[in-house]
Short mmCIF file of C-alpha atoms and ligand atoms in Angstrom, two decimals:
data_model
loop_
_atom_site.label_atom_id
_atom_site.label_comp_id
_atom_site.label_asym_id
_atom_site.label_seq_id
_atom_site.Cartn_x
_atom_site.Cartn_y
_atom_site.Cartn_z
CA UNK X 28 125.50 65.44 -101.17
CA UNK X 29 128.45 63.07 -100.76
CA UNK X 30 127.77 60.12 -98.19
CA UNK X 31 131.30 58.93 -97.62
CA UNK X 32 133.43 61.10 -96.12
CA UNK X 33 136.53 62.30 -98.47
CA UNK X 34 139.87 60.14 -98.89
CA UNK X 35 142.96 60.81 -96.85
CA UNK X 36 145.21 63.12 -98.23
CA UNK X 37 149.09 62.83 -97.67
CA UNK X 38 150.45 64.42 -94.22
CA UNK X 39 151.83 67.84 -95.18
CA UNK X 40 149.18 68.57 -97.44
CA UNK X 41 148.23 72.06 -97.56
CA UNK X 42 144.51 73.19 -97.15
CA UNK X 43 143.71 76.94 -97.33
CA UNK X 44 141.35 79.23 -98.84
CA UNK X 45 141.75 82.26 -101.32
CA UNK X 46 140.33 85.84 -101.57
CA UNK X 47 141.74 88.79 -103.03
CA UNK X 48 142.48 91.96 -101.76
CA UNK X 49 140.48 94.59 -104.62
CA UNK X 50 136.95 92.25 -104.35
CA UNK X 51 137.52 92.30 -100.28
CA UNK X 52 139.26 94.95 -98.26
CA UNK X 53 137.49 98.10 -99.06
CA UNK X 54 138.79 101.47 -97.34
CA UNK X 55 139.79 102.66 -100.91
CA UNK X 56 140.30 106.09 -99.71
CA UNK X 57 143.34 105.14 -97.74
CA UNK X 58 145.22 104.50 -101.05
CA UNK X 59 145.66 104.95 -104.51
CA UNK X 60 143.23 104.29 -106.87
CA UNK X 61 143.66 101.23 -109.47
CA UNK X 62 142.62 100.40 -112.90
CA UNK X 63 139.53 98.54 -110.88
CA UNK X 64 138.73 102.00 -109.51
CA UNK X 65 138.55 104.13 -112.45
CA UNK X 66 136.88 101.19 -114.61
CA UNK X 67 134.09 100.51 -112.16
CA UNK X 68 133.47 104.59 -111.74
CA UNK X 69 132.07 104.13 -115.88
CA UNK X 70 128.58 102.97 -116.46
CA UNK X 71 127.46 99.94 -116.93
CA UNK X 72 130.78 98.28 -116.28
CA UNK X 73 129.21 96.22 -113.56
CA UNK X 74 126.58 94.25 -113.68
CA UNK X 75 124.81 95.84 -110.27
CA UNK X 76 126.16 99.26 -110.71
CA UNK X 77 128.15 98.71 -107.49
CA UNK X 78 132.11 99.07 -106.58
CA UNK X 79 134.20 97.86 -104.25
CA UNK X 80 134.77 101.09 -102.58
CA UNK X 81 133.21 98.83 -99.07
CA UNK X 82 133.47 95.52 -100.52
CA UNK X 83 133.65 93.37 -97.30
CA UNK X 84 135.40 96.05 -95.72
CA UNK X 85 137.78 93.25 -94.31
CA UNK X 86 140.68 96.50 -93.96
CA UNK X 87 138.85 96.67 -90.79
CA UNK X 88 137.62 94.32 -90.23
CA UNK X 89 140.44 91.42 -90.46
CA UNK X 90 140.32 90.16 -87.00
CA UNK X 91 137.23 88.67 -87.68
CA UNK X 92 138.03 87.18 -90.87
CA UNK X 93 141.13 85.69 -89.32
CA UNK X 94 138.63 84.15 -86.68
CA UNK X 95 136.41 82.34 -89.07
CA UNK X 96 140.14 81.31 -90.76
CA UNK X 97 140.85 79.97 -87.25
CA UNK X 98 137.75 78.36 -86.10
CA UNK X 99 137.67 76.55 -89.97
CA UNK X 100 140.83 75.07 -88.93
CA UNK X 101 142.63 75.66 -92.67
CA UNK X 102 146.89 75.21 -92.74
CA UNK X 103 146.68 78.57 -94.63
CA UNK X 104 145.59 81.70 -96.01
CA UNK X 105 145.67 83.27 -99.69
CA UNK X 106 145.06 87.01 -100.31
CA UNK X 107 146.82 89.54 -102.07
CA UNK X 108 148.61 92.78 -101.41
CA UNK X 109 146.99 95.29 -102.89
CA UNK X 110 150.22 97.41 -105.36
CA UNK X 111 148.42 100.87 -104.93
CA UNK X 112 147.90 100.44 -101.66
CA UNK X 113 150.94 99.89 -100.76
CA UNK X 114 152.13 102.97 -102.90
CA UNK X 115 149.97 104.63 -99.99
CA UNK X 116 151.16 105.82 -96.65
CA UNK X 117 150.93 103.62 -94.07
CA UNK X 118 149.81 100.93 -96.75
CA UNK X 119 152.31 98.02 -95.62
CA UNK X 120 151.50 98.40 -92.14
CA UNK X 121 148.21 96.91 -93.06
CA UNK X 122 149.72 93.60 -94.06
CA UNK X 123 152.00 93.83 -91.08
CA UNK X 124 148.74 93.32 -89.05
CA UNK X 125 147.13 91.02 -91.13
CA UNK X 126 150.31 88.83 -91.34
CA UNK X 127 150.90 88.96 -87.30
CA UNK X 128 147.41 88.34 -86.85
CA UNK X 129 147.10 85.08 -88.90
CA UNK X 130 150.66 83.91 -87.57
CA UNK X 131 148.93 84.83 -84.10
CA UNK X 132 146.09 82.62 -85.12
CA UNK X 133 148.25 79.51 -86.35
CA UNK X 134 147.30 80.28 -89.93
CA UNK X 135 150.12 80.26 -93.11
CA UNK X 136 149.85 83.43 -94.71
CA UNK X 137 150.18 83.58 -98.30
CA UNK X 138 150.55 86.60 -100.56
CA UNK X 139 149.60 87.26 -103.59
CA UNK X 140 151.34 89.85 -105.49
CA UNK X 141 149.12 91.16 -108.00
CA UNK X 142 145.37 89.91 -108.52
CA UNK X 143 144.57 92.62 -111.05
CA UNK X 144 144.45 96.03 -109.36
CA UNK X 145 147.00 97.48 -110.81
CA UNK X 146 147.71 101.40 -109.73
CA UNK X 147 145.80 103.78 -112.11
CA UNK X 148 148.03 104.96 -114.16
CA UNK X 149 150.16 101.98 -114.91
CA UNK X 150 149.37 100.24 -118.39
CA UNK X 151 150.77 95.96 -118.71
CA UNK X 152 150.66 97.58 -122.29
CA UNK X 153 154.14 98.90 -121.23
CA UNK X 154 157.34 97.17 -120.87
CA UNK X 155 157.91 99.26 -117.84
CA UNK X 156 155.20 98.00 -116.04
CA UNK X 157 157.35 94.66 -115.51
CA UNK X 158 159.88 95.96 -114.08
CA UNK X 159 158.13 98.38 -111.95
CA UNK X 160 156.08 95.58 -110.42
CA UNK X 161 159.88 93.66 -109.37
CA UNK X 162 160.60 97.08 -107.34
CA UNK X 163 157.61 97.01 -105.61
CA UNK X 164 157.78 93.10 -104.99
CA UNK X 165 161.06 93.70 -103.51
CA UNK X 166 159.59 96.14 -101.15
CA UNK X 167 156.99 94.20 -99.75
CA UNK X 168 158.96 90.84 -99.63
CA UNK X 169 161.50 92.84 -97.48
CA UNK X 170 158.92 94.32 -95.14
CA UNK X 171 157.15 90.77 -94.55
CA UNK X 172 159.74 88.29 -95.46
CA UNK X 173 160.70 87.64 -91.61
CA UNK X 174 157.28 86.26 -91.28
CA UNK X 175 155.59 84.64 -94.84
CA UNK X 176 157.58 82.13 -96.85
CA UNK X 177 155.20 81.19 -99.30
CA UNK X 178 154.38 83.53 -102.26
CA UNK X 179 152.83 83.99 -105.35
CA UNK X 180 153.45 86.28 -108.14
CA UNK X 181 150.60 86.37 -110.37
CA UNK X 182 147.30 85.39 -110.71
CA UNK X 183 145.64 84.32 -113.49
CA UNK X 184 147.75 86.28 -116.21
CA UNK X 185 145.47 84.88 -119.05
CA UNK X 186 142.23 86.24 -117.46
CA UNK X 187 143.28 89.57 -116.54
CA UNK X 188 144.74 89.47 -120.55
CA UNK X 189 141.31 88.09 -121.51
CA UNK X 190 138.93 90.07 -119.94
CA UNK X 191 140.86 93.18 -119.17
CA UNK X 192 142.61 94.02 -122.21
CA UNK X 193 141.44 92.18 -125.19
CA UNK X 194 137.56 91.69 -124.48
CA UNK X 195 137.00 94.81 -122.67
CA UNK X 196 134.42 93.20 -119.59
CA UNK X 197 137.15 93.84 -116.81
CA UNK X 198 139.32 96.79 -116.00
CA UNK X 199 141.44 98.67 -117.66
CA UNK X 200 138.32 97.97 -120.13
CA UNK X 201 140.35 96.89 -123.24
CA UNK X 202 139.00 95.86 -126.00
CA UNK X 203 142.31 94.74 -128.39
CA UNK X 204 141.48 90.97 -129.32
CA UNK X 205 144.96 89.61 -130.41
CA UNK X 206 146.67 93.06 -130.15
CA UNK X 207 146.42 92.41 -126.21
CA UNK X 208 149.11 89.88 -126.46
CA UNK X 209 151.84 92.04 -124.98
CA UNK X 210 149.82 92.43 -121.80
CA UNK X 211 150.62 88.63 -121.62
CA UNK X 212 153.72 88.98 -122.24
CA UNK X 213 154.50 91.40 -120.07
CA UNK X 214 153.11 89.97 -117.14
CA UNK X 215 154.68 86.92 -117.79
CA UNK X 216 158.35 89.14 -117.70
CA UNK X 217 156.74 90.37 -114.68
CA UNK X 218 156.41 86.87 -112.46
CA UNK X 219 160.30 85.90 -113.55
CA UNK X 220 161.29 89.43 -112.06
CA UNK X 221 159.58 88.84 -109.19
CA UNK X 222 160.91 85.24 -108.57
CA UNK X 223 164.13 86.88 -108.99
CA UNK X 224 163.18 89.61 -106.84
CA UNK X 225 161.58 87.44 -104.23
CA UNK X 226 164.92 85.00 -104.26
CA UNK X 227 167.02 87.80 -103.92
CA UNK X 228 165.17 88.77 -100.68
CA UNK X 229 165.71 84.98 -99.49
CA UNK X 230 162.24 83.30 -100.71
CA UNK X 231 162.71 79.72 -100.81
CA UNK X 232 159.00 79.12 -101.59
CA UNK X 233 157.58 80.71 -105.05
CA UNK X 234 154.91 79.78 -106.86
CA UNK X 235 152.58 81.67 -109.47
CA UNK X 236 148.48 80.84 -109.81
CA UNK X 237 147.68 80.54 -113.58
CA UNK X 238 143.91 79.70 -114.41
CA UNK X 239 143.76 76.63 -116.48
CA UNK X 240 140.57 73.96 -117.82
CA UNK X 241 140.70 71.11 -119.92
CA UNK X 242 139.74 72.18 -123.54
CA UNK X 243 137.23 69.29 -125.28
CA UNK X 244 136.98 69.78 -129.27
CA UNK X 245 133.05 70.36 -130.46
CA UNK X 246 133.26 67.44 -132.57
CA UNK X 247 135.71 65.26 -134.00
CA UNK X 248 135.33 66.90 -137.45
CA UNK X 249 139.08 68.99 -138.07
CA UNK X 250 137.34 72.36 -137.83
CA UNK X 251 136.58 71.82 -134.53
CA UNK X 252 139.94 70.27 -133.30
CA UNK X 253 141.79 73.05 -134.78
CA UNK X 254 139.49 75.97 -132.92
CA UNK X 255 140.21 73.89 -130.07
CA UNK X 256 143.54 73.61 -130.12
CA UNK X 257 144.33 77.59 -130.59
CA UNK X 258 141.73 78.27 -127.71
CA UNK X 259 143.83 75.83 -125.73
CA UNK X 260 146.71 77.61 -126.64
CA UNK X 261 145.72 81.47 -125.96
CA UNK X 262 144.17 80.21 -122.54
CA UNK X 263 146.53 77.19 -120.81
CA UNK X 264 150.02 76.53 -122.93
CA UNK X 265 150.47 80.72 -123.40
CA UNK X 266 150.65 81.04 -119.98
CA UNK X 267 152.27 77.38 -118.83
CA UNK X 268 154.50 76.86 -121.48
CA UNK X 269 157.11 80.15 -120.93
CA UNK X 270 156.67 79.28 -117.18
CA UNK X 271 157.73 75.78 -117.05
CA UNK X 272 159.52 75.05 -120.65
CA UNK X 273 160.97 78.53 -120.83
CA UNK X 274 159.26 78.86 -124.61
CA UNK X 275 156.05 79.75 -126.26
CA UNK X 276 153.90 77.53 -128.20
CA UNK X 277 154.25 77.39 -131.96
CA UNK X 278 153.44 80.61 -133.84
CA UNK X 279 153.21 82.71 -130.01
CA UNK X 280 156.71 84.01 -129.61
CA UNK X 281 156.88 85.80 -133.06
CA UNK X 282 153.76 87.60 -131.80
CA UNK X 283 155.39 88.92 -128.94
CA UNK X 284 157.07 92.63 -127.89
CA UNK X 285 160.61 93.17 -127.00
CA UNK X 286 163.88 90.65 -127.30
CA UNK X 287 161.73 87.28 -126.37
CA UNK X 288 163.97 84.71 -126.43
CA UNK X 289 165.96 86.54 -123.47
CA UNK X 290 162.36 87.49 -121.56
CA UNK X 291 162.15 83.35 -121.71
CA UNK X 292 165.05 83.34 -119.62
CA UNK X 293 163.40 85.47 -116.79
CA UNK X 294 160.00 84.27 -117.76
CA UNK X 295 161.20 80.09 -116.69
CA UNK X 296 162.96 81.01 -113.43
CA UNK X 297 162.03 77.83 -111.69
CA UNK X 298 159.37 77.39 -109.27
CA UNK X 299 159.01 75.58 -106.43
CA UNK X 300 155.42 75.11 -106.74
CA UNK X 301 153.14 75.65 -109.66
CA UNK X 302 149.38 76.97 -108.61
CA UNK X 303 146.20 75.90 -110.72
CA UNK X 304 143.26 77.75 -110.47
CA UNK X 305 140.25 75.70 -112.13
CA UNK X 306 136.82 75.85 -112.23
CA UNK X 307 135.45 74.06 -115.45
CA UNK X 308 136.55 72.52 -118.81
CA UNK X 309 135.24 74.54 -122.24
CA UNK X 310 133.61 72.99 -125.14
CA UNK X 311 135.04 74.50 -127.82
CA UNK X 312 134.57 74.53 -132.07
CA UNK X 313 135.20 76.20 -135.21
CA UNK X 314 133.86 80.17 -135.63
CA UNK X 315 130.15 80.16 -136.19
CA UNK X 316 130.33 83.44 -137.64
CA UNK X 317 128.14 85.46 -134.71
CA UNK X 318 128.78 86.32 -131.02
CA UNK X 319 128.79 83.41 -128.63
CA UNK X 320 128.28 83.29 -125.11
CA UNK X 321 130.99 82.37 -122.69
CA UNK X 322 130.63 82.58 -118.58
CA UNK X 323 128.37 85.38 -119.08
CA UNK X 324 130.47 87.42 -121.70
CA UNK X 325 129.51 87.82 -125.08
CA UNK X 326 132.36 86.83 -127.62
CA UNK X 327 132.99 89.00 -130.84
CA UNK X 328 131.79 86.94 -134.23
CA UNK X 329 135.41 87.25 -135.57
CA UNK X 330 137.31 85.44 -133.26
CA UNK X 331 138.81 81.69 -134.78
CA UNK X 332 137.03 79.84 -132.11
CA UNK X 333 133.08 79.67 -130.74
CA UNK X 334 132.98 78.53 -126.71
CA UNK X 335 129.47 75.84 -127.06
CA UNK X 336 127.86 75.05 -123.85
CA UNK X 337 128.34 71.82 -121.58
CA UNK X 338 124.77 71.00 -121.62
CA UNK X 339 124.78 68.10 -119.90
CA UNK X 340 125.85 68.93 -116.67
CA UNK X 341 124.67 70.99 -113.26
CA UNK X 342 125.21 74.63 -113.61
CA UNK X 343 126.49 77.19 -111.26
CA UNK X 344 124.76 80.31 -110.68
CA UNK X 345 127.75 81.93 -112.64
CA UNK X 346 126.17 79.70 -115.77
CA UNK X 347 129.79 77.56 -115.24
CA UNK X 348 129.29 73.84 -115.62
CA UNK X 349 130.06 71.62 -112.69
CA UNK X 350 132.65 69.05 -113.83
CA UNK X 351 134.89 67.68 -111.06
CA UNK X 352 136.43 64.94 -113.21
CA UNK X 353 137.53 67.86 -115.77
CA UNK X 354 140.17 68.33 -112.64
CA UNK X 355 142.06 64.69 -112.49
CA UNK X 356 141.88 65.35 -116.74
CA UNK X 357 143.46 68.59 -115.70
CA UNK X 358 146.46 67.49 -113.56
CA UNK X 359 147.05 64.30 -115.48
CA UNK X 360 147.14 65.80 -118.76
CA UNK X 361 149.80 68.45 -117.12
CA UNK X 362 152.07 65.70 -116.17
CA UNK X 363 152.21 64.23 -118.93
CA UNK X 364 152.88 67.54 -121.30
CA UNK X 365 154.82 68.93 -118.77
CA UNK X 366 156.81 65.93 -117.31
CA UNK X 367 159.65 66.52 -115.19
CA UNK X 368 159.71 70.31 -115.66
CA UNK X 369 156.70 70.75 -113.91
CA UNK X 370 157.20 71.24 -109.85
CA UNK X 371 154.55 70.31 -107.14
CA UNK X 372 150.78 71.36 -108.00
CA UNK X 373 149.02 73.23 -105.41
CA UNK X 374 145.18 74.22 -106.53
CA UNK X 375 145.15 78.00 -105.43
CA UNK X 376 141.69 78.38 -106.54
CA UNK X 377 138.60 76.45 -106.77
CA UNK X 378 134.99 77.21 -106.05
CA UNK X 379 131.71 78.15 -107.38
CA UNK X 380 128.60 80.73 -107.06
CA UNK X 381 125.45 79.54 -105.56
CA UNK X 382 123.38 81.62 -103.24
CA UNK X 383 121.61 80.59 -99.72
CA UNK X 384 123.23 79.74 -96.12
CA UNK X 385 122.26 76.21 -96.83
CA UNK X 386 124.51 75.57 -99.49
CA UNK X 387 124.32 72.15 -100.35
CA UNK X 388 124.92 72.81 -104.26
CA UNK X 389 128.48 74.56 -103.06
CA UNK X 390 129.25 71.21 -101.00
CA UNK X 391 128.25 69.30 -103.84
CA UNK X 392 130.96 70.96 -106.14
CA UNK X 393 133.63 71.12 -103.78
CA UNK X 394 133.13 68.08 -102.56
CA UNK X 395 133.13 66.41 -106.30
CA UNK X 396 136.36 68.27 -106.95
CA UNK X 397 138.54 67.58 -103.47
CA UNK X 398 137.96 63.74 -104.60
CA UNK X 399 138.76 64.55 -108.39
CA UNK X 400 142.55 66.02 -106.51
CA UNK X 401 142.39 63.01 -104.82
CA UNK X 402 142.16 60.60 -107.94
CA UNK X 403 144.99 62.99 -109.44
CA UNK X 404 147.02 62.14 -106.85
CA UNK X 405 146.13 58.19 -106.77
CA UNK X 406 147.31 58.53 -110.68
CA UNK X 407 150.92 59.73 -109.45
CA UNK X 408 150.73 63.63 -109.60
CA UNK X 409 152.72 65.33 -107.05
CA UNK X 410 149.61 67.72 -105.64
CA UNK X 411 151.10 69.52 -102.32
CA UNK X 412 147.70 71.59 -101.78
CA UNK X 413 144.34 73.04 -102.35
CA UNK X 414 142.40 76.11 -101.40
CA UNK X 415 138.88 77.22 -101.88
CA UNK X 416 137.55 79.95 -103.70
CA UNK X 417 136.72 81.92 -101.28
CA UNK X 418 136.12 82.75 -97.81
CA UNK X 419 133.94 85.55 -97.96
CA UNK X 420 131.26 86.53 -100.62
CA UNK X 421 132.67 89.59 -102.15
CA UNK X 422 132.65 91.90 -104.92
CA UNK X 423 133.08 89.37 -107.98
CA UNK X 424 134.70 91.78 -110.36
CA UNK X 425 132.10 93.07 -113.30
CA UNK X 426 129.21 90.83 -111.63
CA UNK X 427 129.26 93.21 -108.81
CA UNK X 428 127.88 91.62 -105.71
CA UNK X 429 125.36 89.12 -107.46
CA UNK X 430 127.52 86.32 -107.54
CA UNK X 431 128.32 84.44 -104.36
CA UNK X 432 131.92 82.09 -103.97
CA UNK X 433 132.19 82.64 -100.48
CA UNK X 434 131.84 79.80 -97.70
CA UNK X 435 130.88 82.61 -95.26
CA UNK X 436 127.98 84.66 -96.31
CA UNK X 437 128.39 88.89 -96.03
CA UNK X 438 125.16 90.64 -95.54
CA UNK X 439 126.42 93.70 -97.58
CA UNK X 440 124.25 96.34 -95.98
CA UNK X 441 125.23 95.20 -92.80
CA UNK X 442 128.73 93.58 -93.31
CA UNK X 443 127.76 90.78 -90.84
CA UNK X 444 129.20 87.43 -91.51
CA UNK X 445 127.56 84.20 -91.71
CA UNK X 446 129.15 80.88 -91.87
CA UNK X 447 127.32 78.75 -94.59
CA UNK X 448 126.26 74.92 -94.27
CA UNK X 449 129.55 74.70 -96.79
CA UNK X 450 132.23 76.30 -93.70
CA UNK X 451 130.87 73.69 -91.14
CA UNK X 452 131.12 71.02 -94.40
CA UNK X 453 134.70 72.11 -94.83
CA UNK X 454 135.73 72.03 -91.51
CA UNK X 455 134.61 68.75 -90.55
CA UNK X 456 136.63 67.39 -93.85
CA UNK X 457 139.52 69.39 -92.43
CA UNK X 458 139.20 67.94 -88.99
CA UNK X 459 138.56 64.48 -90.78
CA UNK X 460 142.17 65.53 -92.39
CA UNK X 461 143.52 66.06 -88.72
CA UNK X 462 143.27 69.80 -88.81
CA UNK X 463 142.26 71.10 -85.67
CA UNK X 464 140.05 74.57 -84.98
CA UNK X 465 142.56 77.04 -83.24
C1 BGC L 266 139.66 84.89 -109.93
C2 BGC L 266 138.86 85.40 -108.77
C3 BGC L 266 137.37 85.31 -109.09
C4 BGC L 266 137.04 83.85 -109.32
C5 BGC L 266 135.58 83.60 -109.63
C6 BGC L 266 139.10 83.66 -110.58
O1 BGC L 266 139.18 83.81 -111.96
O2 BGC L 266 141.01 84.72 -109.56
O3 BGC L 266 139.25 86.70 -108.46
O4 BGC L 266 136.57 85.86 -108.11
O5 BGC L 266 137.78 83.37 -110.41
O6 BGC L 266 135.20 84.25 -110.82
#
């Protein structure tokens, strides 16, 4: 447990916390199914057999949720709009309450526009898909754009490639290794048409919330750098590179569906803000020639890269190594590829599992990592905010309800909320910032 309390962050800075709106809302039969829907009704997709059909059943529950938000004293709020709800009658109107009721509450509310649950019957397989998702970005930016100014397209593109469409452990369940590269890429055409979209319904504020870790090499030994260097390719520079140089790393682009070097075009609309999920670095060497573990997923023997352990550090309940430093590596090592083409940082997502009320493992890690931003920032990068993964515990995708991110604990029989030692930790740093409860 830390014993001073953390550094002073610049005025202006902007402290939140994230959840999205498939592992929280619940009330699934008042709108469409999604890919999350139909995967979870298979067997054995999650790990505890269980769906989010209740999930924290925040849909009605949100006034309560946007108390805690209040009493924690947080600048904003990060969710997402759920796309096949809002396909649904009367969808909107639910983020017409939630929005009034946060803006009610003093609390920034900011949107996500897709975190993964796509509508059932849609495929990022298809071109279409991209431009489909602009149409319905325009119609939600034009219901709420009188009252939220900050959005955010996407998140994490490269997971929801990853683990939805080329390793099979996520919905829509694919299993196409490197043939699930156009999913990438057509998510990636996706956020430009919905910066577009979003500017053309008078966003000033746009940002998109791409997962990223440090990569470290095995070993010296060229094997090892080289398996390194591709994973750090398929899982940061795939997704950073189009966004902020407006071109794919070496060897990518050739790979990709459809007349690329216009898609770039769309794909590098500039940002005003670039948001960086992270949660850990991976050690990373040459194939070993048999399945390896990686954050609880198995990885096929016939990939060109083997994920090793970080032995040498904490672990998570998740099995995720707790390394805060692997954060200032992160946002240094940014500037300096990136350089003047990358905007303001804002960390839209950081956090870890641990069970118990009396958290002090969770305060430990976030704790670590809020002065890891800090030491970013002392090194000269231009950090504008950072929110914690994640209010509530909730349904944590194919590990069901057995993992726990949340700073509030849900009794998920009962649905009862309990702040955690971890909320009272993260308000007194947010009071310590000058962030009042409201
Ligand atoms: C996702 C969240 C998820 C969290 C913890 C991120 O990859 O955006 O939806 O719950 O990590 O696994």
């Amino acid at each position: 447990m830390a014993t001073h309390p953390a550094p002073r962050f610049p005025d202006g800075f902007l402290w939140g916390v994230s959840t999205s709106a498939h592992q929280i809302e619940g009330a699934v039969q008042l709108r469409e199914p999604s890919v999350w829907d139909v995967f979870t009704a298979g067997p054995g997709r999650v790990k505890d057999g269980s769906t989010a059909a209740v999930a924290c059943d925040h849909y009605h529950r949100y006034r309560e949720d946007v108390a805690l938000l209040a009493d924690l004293g947080v600048d904003a709020y990060r969710f997402s709009v759920s796309w096949p709800r809002v396909n649904s009658p009367g969808g909107l109107d639910f983020y017409d309450r939630l929005v009034d009721a946060l803006r009610a509450a003093g609390v920034r509310p900011v949107p996500t526009l897709f975190h993964w649950d796509l509508p059932a019957g849609l495929d990022w397989l298809e071109r279409d898909t991209a431009s489909r998702f602009a149409r319905y970005v325009s119609v939600v930016a034009d219901r709420l754009g009188d009252r939220v100014d900050k959005w955010i397209t996407l998140n994490e593109p490269a997971e929801h490639t990853l683990l939805g469409h080329a390793l099979g452990a996520h919905a829509p369940g694919g299993e196409l290794l490197f043939d699930a590269l156009p999913v990438a890429h057509h998510q990636l055409l996706a956020h430009g048409l919905a910066v577009r979209a979003l500017r053309a319904s008078g966003a000033t504020d746009v940002g998109i919330a791409n997962s990223h870790g440090p990569t470290w090499p095995a070993s010296d030994g060229p094997a090892d750098r080289e398996a390194a260097d591709l994973y750090d390719v398929l899982l940061n520079r795939l997704f950073a590179d189009p966004v902020l140089t407006g071109r794919y790393p070496d060897g990518i682009g050739e790979l990709m569906p459809g007349d690329v070097p216009a898609d770039l075009k769309i794909i590098a609309e500039p940002l005003d803000w670039y948001g960086v999920n992270y949660y850990a670095p991976a050690r990373v060497g040459a194939p070993r020639g048999a399945e390896t573990g990686f954050g609880g997923l198995t990885l096929p023997a016939e990939l060109p890269f083997s994920v090793r352990g970080i032995e040498d550090r904490p672990r998570t309940d998740s099995g995720w190594p707790v390394v805060p430093e692997g954060l200032t590596e992160l946002l240094t090592g940014f500037r300096d590829r990136y350089g003047d083409r990358l905007p303001p940082i804002v960390i839209t997502e950081n956090g870890c599992a641990y069970d118990g009320l009396d958290d002090q493992d969770r305060i430990t890690y976030l704790d670590g990592h809020v002065r890891a931003l800090h030491r970013a920032l002392e090194a000269g990068v231009d950090v504008r905010g950072y929110f914690v993964w994640s209010l509530l515990d909730n349904f944590e995708w194919a590990e069901g309800y057995a993992r726990r991110f949340g700073l509030v604990h849900v009794d998920f029989a009962t649905l009862e909320r309990t702040p955690k030692a971890s909320y009272r930790w993260f308000r007194d740093l947010l009071r310590r910032q000058g962030r009042r409860t409201r």
